[in-house]
Short mmCIF file of C-alpha atoms and ligand atoms in Angstrom, two decimals:
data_model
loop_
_atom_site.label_atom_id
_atom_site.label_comp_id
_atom_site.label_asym_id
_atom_site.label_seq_id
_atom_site.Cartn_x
_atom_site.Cartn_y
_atom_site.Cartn_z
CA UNK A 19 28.64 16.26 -9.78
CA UNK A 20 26.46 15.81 -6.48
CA UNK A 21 24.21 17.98 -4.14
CA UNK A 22 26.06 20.09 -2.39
CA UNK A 23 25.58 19.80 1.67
CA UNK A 24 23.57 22.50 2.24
CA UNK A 25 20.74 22.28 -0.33
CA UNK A 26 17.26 20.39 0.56
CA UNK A 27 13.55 20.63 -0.34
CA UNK A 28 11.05 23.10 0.16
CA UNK A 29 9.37 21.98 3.17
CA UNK A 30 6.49 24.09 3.03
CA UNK A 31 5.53 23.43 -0.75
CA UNK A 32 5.30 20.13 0.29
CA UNK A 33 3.31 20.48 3.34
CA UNK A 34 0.95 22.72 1.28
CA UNK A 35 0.44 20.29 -1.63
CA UNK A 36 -0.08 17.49 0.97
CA UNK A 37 -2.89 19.56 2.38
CA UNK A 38 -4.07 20.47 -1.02
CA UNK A 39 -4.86 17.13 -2.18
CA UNK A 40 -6.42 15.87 1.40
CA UNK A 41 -9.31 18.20 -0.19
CA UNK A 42 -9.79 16.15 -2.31
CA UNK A 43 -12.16 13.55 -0.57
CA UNK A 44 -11.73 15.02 2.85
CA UNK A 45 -14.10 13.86 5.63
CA UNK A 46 -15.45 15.52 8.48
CA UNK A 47 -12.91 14.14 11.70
CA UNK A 48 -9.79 15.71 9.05
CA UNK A 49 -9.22 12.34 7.06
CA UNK A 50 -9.64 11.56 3.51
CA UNK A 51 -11.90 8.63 1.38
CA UNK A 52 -10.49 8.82 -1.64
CA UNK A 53 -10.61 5.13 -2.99
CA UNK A 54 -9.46 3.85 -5.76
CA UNK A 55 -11.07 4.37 -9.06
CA UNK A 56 -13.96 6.81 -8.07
CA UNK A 57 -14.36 10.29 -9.12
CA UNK A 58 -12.52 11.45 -6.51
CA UNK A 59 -9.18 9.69 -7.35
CA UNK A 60 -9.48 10.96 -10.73
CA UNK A 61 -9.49 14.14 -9.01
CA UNK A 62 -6.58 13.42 -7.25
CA UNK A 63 -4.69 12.28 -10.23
CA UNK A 64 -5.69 15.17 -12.13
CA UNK A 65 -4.44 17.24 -9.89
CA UNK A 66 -0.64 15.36 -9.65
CA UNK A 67 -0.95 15.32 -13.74
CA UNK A 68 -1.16 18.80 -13.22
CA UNK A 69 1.15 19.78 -11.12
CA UNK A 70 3.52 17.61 -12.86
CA UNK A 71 3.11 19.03 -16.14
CA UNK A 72 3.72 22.59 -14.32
CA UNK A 73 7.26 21.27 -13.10
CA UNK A 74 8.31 20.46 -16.99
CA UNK A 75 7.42 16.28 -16.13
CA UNK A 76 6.08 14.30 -19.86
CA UNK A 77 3.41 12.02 -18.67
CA UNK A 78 2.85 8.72 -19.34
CA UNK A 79 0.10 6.46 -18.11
CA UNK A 80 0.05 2.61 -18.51
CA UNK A 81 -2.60 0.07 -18.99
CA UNK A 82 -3.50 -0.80 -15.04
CA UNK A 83 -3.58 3.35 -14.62
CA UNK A 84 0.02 3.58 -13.05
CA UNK A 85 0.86 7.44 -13.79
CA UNK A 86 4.67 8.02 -14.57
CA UNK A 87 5.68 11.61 -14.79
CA UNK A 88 9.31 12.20 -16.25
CA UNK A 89 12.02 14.48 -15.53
CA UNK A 90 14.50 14.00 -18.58
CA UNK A 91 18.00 12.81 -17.25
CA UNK A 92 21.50 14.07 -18.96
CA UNK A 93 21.47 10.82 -20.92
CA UNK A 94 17.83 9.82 -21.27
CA UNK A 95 18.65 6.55 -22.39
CA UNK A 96 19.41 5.39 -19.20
CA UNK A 97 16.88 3.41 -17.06
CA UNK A 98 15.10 6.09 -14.84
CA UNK A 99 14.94 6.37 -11.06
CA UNK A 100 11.51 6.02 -9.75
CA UNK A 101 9.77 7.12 -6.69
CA UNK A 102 6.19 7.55 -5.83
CA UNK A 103 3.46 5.85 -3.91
CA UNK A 104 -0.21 5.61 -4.12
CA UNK A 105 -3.21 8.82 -4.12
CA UNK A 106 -5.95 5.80 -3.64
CA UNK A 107 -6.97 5.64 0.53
CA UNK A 108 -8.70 3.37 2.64
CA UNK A 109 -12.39 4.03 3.53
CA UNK A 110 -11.17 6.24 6.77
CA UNK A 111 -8.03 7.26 5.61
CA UNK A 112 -5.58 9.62 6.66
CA UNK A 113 -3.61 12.59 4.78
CA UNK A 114 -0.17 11.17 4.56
CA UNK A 115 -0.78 7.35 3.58
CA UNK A 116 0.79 6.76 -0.23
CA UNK A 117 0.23 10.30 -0.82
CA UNK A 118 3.50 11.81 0.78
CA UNK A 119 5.50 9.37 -1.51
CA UNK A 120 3.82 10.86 -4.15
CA UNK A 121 4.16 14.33 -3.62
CA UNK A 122 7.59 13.99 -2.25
CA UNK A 123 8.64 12.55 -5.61
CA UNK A 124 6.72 15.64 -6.83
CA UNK A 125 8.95 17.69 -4.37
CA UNK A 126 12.45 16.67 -5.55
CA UNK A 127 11.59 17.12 -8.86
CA UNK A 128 10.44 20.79 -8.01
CA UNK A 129 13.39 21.14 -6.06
CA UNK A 130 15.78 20.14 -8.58
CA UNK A 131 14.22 22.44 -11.21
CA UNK A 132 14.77 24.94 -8.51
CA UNK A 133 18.55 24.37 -8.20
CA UNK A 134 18.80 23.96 -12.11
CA UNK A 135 20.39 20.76 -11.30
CA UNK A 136 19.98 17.78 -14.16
CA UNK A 137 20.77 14.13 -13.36
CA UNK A 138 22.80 11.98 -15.31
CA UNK A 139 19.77 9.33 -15.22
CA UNK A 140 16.39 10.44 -16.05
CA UNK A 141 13.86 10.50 -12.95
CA UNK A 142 10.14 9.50 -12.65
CA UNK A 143 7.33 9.61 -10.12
CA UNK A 144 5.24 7.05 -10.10
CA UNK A 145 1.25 6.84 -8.78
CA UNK A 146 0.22 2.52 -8.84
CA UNK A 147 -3.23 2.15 -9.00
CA UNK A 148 -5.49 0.48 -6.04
CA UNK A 149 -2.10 0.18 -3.41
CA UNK A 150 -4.75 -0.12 -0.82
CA UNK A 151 -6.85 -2.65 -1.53
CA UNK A 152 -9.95 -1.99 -0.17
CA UNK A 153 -12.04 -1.16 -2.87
CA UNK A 154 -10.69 -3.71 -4.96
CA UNK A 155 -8.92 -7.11 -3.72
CA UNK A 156 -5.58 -7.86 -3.52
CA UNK A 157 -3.85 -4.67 -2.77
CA UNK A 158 -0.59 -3.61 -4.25
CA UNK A 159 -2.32 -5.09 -7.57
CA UNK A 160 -1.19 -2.65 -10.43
CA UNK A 161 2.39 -2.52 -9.24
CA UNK A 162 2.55 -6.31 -9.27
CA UNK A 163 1.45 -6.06 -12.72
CA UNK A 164 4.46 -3.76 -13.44
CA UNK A 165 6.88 -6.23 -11.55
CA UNK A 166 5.11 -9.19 -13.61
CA UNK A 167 3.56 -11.45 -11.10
CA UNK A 168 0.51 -10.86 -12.01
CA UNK A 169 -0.88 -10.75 -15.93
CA UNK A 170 -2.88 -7.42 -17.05
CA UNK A 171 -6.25 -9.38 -17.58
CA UNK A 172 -5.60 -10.64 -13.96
CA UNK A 173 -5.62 -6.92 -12.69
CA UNK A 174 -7.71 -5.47 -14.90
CA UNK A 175 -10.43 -8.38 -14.22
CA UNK A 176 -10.39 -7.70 -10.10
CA UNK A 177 -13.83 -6.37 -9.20
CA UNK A 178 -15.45 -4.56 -6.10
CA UNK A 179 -18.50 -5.46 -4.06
CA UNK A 180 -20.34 -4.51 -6.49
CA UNK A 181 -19.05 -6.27 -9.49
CA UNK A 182 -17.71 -3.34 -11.18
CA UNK A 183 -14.18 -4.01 -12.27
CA UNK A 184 -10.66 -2.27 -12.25
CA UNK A 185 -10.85 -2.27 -15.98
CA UNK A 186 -14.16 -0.72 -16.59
CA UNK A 187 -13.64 2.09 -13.71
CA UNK A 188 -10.07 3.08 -15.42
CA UNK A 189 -12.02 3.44 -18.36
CA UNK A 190 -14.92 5.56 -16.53
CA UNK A 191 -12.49 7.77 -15.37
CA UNK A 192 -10.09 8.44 -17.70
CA UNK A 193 -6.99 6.67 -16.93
CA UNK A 194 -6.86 3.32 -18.92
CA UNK A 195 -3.83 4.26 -20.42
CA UNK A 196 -2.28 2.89 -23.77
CA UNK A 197 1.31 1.51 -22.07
CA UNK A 198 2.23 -1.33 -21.90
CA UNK A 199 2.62 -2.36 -18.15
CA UNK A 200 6.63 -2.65 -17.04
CA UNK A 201 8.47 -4.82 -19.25
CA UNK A 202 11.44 -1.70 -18.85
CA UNK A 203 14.10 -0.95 -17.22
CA UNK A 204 13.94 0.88 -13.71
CA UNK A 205 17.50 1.62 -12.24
CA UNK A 206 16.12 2.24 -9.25
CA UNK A 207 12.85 2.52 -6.82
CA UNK A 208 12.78 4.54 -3.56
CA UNK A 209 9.40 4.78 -1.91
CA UNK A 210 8.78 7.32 1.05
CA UNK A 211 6.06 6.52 3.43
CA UNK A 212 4.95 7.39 6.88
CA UNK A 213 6.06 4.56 9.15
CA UNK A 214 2.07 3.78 10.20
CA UNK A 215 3.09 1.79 13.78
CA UNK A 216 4.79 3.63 16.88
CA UNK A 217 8.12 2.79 16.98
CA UNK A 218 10.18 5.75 15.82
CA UNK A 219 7.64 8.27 16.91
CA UNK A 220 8.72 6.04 20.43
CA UNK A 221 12.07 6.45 19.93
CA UNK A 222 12.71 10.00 19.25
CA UNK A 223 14.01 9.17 15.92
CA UNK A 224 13.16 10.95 12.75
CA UNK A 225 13.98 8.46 10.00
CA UNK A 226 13.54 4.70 9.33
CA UNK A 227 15.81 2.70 6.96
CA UNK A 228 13.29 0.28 5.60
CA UNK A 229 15.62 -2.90 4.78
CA UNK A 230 12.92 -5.91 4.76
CA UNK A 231 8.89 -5.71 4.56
CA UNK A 232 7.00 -8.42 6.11
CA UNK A 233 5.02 -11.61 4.40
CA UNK A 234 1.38 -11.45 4.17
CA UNK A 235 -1.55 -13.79 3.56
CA UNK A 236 -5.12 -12.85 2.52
CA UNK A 237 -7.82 -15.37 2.49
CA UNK A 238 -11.99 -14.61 1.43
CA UNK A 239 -14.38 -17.17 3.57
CA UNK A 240 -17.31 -17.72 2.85
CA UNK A 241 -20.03 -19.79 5.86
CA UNK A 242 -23.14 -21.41 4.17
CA UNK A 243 -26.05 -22.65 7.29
CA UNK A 244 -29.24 -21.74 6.81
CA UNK A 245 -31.52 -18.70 7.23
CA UNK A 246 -34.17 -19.12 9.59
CA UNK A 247 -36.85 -16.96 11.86
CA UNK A 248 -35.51 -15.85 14.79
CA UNK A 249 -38.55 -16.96 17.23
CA UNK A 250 -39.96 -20.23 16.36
CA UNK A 251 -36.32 -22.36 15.96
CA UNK A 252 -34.92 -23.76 18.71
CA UNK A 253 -31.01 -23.06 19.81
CA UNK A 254 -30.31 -26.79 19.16
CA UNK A 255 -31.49 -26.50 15.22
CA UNK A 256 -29.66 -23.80 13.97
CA UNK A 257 -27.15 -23.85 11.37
CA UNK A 258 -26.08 -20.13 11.91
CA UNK A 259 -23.45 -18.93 9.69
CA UNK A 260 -22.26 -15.62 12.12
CA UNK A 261 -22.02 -17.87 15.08
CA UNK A 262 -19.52 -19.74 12.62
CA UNK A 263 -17.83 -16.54 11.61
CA UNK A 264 -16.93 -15.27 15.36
CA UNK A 265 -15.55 -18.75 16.07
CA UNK A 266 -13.07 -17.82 13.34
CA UNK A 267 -12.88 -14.18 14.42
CA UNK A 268 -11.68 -15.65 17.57
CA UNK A 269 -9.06 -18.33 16.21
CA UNK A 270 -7.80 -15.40 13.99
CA UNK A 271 -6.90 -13.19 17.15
CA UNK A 272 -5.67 -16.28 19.30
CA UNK A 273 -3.42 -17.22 16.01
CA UNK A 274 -1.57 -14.04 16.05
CA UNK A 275 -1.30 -13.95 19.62
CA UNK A 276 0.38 -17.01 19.98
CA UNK A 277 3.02 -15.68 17.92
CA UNK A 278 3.37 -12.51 19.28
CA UNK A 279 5.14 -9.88 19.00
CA UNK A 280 6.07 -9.89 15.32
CA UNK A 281 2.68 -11.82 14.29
CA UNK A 282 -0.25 -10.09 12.91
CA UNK A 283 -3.89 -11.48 12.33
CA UNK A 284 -7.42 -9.32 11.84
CA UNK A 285 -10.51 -10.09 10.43
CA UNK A 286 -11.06 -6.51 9.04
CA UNK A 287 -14.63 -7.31 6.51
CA UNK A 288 -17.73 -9.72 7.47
CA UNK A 289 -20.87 -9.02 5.48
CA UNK A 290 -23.83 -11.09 7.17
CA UNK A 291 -26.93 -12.26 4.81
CA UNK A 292 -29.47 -11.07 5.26
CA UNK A 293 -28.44 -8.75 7.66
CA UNK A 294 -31.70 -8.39 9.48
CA UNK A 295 -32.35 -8.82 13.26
CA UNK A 296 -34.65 -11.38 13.14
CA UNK A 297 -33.64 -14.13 11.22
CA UNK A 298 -30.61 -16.56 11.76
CA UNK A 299 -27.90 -15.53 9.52
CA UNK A 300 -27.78 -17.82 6.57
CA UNK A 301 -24.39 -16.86 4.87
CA UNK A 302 -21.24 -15.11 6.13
CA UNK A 303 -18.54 -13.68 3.74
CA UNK A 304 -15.43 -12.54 5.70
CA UNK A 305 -11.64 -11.60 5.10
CA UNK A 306 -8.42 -13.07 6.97
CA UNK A 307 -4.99 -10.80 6.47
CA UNK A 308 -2.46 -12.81 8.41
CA UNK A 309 1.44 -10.85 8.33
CA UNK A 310 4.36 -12.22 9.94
CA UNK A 311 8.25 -11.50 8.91
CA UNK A 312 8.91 -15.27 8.49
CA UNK A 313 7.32 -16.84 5.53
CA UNK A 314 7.60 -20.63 7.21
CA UNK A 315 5.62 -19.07 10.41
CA UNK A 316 2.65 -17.77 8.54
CA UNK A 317 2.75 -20.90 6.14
CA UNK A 318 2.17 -22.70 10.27
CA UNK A 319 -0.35 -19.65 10.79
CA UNK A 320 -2.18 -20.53 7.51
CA UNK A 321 -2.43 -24.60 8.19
CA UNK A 322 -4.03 -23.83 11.58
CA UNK A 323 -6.59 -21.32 10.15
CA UNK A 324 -7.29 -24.40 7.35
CA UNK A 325 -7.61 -26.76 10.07
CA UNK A 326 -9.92 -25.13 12.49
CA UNK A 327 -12.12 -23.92 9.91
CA UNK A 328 -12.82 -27.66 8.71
CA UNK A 329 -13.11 -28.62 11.92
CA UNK A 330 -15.43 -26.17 13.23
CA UNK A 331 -17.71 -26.01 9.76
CA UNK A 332 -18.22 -29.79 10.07
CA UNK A 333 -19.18 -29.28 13.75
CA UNK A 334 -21.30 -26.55 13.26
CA UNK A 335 -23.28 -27.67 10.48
CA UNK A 336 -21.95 -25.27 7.77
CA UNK A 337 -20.26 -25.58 4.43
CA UNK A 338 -16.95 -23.61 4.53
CA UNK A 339 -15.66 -21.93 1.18
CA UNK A 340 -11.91 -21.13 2.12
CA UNK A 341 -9.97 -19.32 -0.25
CA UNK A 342 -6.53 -17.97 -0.03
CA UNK A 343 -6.89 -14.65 -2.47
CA UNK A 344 -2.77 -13.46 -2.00
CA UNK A 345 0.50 -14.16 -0.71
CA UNK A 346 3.63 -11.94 -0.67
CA UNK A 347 6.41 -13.37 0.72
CA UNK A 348 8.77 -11.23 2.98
CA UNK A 349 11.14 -8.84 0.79
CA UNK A 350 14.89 -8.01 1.97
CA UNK A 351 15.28 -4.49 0.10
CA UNK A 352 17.90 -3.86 -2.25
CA UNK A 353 21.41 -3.53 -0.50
CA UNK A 354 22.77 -0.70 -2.52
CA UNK A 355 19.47 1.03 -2.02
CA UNK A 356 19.13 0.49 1.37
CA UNK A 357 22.93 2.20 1.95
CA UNK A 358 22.20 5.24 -0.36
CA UNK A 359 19.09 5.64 1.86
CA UNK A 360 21.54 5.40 5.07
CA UNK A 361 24.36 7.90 3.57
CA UNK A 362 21.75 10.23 2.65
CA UNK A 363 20.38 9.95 6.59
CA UNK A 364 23.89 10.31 7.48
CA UNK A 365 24.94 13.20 5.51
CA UNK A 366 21.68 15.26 6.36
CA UNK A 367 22.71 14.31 10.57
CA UNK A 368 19.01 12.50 10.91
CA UNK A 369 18.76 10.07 13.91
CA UNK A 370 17.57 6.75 12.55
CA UNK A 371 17.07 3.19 12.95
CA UNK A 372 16.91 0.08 10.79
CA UNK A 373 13.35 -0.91 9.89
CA UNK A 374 11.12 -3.61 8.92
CA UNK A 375 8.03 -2.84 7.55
CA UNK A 376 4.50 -3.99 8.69
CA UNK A 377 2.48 -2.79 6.34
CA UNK A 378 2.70 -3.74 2.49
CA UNK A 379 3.76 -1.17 -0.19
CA UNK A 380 3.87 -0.97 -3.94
CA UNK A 381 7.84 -0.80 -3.44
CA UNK A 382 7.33 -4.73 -2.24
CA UNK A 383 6.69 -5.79 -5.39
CA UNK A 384 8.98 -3.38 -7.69
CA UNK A 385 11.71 -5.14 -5.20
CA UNK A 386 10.92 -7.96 -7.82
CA UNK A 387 11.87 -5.81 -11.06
CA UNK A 388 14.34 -3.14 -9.72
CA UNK A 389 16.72 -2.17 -6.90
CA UNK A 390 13.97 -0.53 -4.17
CA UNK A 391 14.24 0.41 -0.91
CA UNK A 392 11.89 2.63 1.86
CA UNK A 393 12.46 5.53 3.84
CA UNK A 394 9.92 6.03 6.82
CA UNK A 395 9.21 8.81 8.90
CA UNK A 396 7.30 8.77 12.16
CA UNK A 397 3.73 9.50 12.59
CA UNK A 398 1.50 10.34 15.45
CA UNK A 399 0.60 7.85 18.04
CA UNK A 400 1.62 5.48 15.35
CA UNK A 401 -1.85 5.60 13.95
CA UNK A 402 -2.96 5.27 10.53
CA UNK A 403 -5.62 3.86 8.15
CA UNK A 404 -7.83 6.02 10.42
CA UNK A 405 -8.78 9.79 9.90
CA UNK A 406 -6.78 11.23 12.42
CA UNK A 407 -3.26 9.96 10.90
CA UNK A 408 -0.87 12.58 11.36
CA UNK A 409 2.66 13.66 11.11
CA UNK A 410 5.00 17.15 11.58
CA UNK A 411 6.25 19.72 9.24
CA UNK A 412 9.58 18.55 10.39
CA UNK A 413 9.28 14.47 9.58
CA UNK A 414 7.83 14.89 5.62
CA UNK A 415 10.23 17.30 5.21
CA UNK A 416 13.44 15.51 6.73
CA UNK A 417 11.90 12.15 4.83
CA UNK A 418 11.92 14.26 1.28
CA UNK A 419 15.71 15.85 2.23
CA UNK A 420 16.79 12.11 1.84
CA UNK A 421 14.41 11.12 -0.38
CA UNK A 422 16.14 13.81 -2.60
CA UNK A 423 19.80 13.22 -1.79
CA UNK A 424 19.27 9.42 -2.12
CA UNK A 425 17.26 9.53 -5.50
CA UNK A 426 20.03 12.14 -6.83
CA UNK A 427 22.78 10.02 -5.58
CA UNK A 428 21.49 7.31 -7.20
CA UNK A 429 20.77 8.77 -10.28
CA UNK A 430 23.95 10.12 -10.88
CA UNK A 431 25.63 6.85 -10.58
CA UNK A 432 23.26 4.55 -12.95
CA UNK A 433 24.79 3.03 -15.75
CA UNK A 434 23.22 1.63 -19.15
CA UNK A 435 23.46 -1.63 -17.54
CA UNK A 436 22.01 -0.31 -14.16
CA UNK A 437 23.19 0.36 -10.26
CA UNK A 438 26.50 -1.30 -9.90
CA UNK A 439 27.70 -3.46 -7.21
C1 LIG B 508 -1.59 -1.52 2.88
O1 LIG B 508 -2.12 -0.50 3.22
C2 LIG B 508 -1.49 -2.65 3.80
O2 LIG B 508 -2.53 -3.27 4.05
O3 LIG B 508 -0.41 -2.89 4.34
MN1 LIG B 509 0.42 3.23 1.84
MN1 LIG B 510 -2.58 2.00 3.44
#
């Protein structure tokens, strides 16, 4: 049957609901803190649930608290089309980050119940659990559980900083479901998400064909010297653990730079013990996320960060505790997906450009189970995971219009074996 040329989404619901949920965990300079597992993302998923169950969606919810709503397809047997995103944020989050592939999911499925229109597949929008890693480490971590690289004890054992794990907080709040996790069919994943970097906000253009995401690297370190008073030690004694950690800080920056431009290197967490101004710091835990399109250059990124932190523990005094917590590898997107992504651009006249993405997204790992693909749309200044993240009206609207067109396309065509060649 097919969309006919002139229909799209209601830009303005969507933009509302957007807004709606940034309530939820809102912070003073307009962001949002909403991480993963507190009260407040049980708020947030409350509020989806609901609005889900108001568009006609069933619900199900699986054991790492992935949220499916369904919109029954003319053959229901068929495996659905997913799209979605994550509600959890980072600590100074923004409005749009996860949550517009969410609620644009949310949006075609209002849309189509708007147009009475009922694909031949059956659709689903999907919320993974803890996409952003923050509160609990790796990120992306209940999605990988639905794509099978990692087991559910694996997931549900991952703790915080305070030792509380994902497990028991799914259970605090509600949303340890009874599912099992994946093991089904998906015909097909499409993920929307603002672009977070400044290149099509640069180039005037409204919508990015995601076709490959890059490889990352996460490592934990922890420095071991020796706590000491501040006064009475001399300079040439110390064993100081935070004088070890900038060393690495440093190496960190000057390993991405040497790479540059597509390498990527931060040290974004250091927690210093004690922590108090007058003694020598005695222990150092920090975090190393290393990102680079080529998996063979940050395997070379990763043997110089090994290196150098041997090399300057023994040299410094310190024992060095260097662990390598997660690797992705870079994903090419599903061809198919990535073209019904394009002809929806195409039909809708958006100007566009091929992408790669920099950051990681739950649609990285279902590339492992299902056909996936991205669509990006600009945002501001090419900011985010900061408060003032920001995007127009006019780019989570245009982002939905293909979102819609390529999901519907999609769904149309899915057979009982899945997307054909
Ligand atoms: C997810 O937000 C990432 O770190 O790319
Ligand atoms: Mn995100
Ligand atoms: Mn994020």
């Amino acid at each position: 049957m097919g969309l006919q040329s002139n229909v799209g989404v209601n830009g303005q619901r969507l933009w509302d609901s957007l807004m709606e949920m940034a309530k939820i965990g809102s912070t003073p300079k307009g962001g949002v803190c909403r991480l993963a597992l507190t009260d407040l993302d049980k708020q947030g998923r409350d509020l989806f649930v609901s609005w889900c169950k108001a568009a006609g969606c069933s619900i199900r919810v699986d054991r790492m608290g992935n949220i499916f709503a369904r919109r029954a397809g003319r053959d229901d047997s068929l495996p659905p089309v997913m799209m979605g995103s994550h509600l959890d944020s980072q600590p100074t989050g923004g409005r749009f980050d996860g949550v517009y592939g969410v609620l644009a999911g949310l949006e075609v499925v209002r849309s189509l119940n708007d147009l009475g229109y009922q694909t031949e597949a059956p659709i689903e929008v999907a919320v993974w659990t803890n996409e952003e890693g923050s509160r609990f480490a790796p990120a992306m971590v209940a999605s990988g559980v639905f794509a099978g690289v990692f087991d559910v004890d694996y997931g549900l054992s991952r703790a915080d900083t305070e030792g509380r794990t994902m497990g028991q907080e799914l259970a605090r709040i509600g949303y340890a479901g009874s599912e099992q996790v994946g093991k089904r069919p998906v015909g097909a994943y499409f993920e929307a998400h603002i672009e977070q970097g400044p290149i099509l906000e640069a180039e005037g253009k409204t919508i990015g064909v995601v076709t490959d995401a890059q490889g990352q690297r996460w490592y934990e370190i922890t420095l071991i010297g020796q706590e000491a008073h501040a006064g009475p030690t001399p300079m040439s004694r110390r064993r100081d653990a935070l004088l070890g950690a900038s060393r690495i800080v440093q190496e960190v920056n000057r390993i991405g730079l040497a790479r540059a431009p597509f390498a990527c290197a931060t040290v974004g967490m250091v927690q210093v013990h004690p922590n108090s101004r007058n003694v020598i710091p005695g222990r150092v835990f920090l975090t190393v996320d290393f990102r680079h399109p080529d998996d063979a250059v940050l395997a070379g990124m990763d043997r110089e960060l090994r290196d150098f932190v041997a090399r300057m523990a023994a040299e410094s005094r310190l024992e060095a505790e260097f662990k390598q917590i997660w690797h992705v590898a870079p994903i090419k997107f599903d061809p198919r997906c990535v073209a019904a992504v394009r002809k929806a651009t195409g039909e809708l006249g958006y100007s566009n450009r091929d992408m790669v993405s920099g950051a990681g997204h739950d649609a990285c790992y279902l590339a492992k189970a299902a056909p996936t693909s991205m669509i990006f749309v600009p945002c501001v200044d090419g900011i985010s995971h900061n408060e003032i993240e920001d995007a127009t009206p006019e780019w989570i609207e245009a982002g939905c219009n293909v979102l819609l067109r390529a999901a519907v396309a999609t769904a149309d065509a899915i057979e009982a074996g899945g997307l054909g060649g």
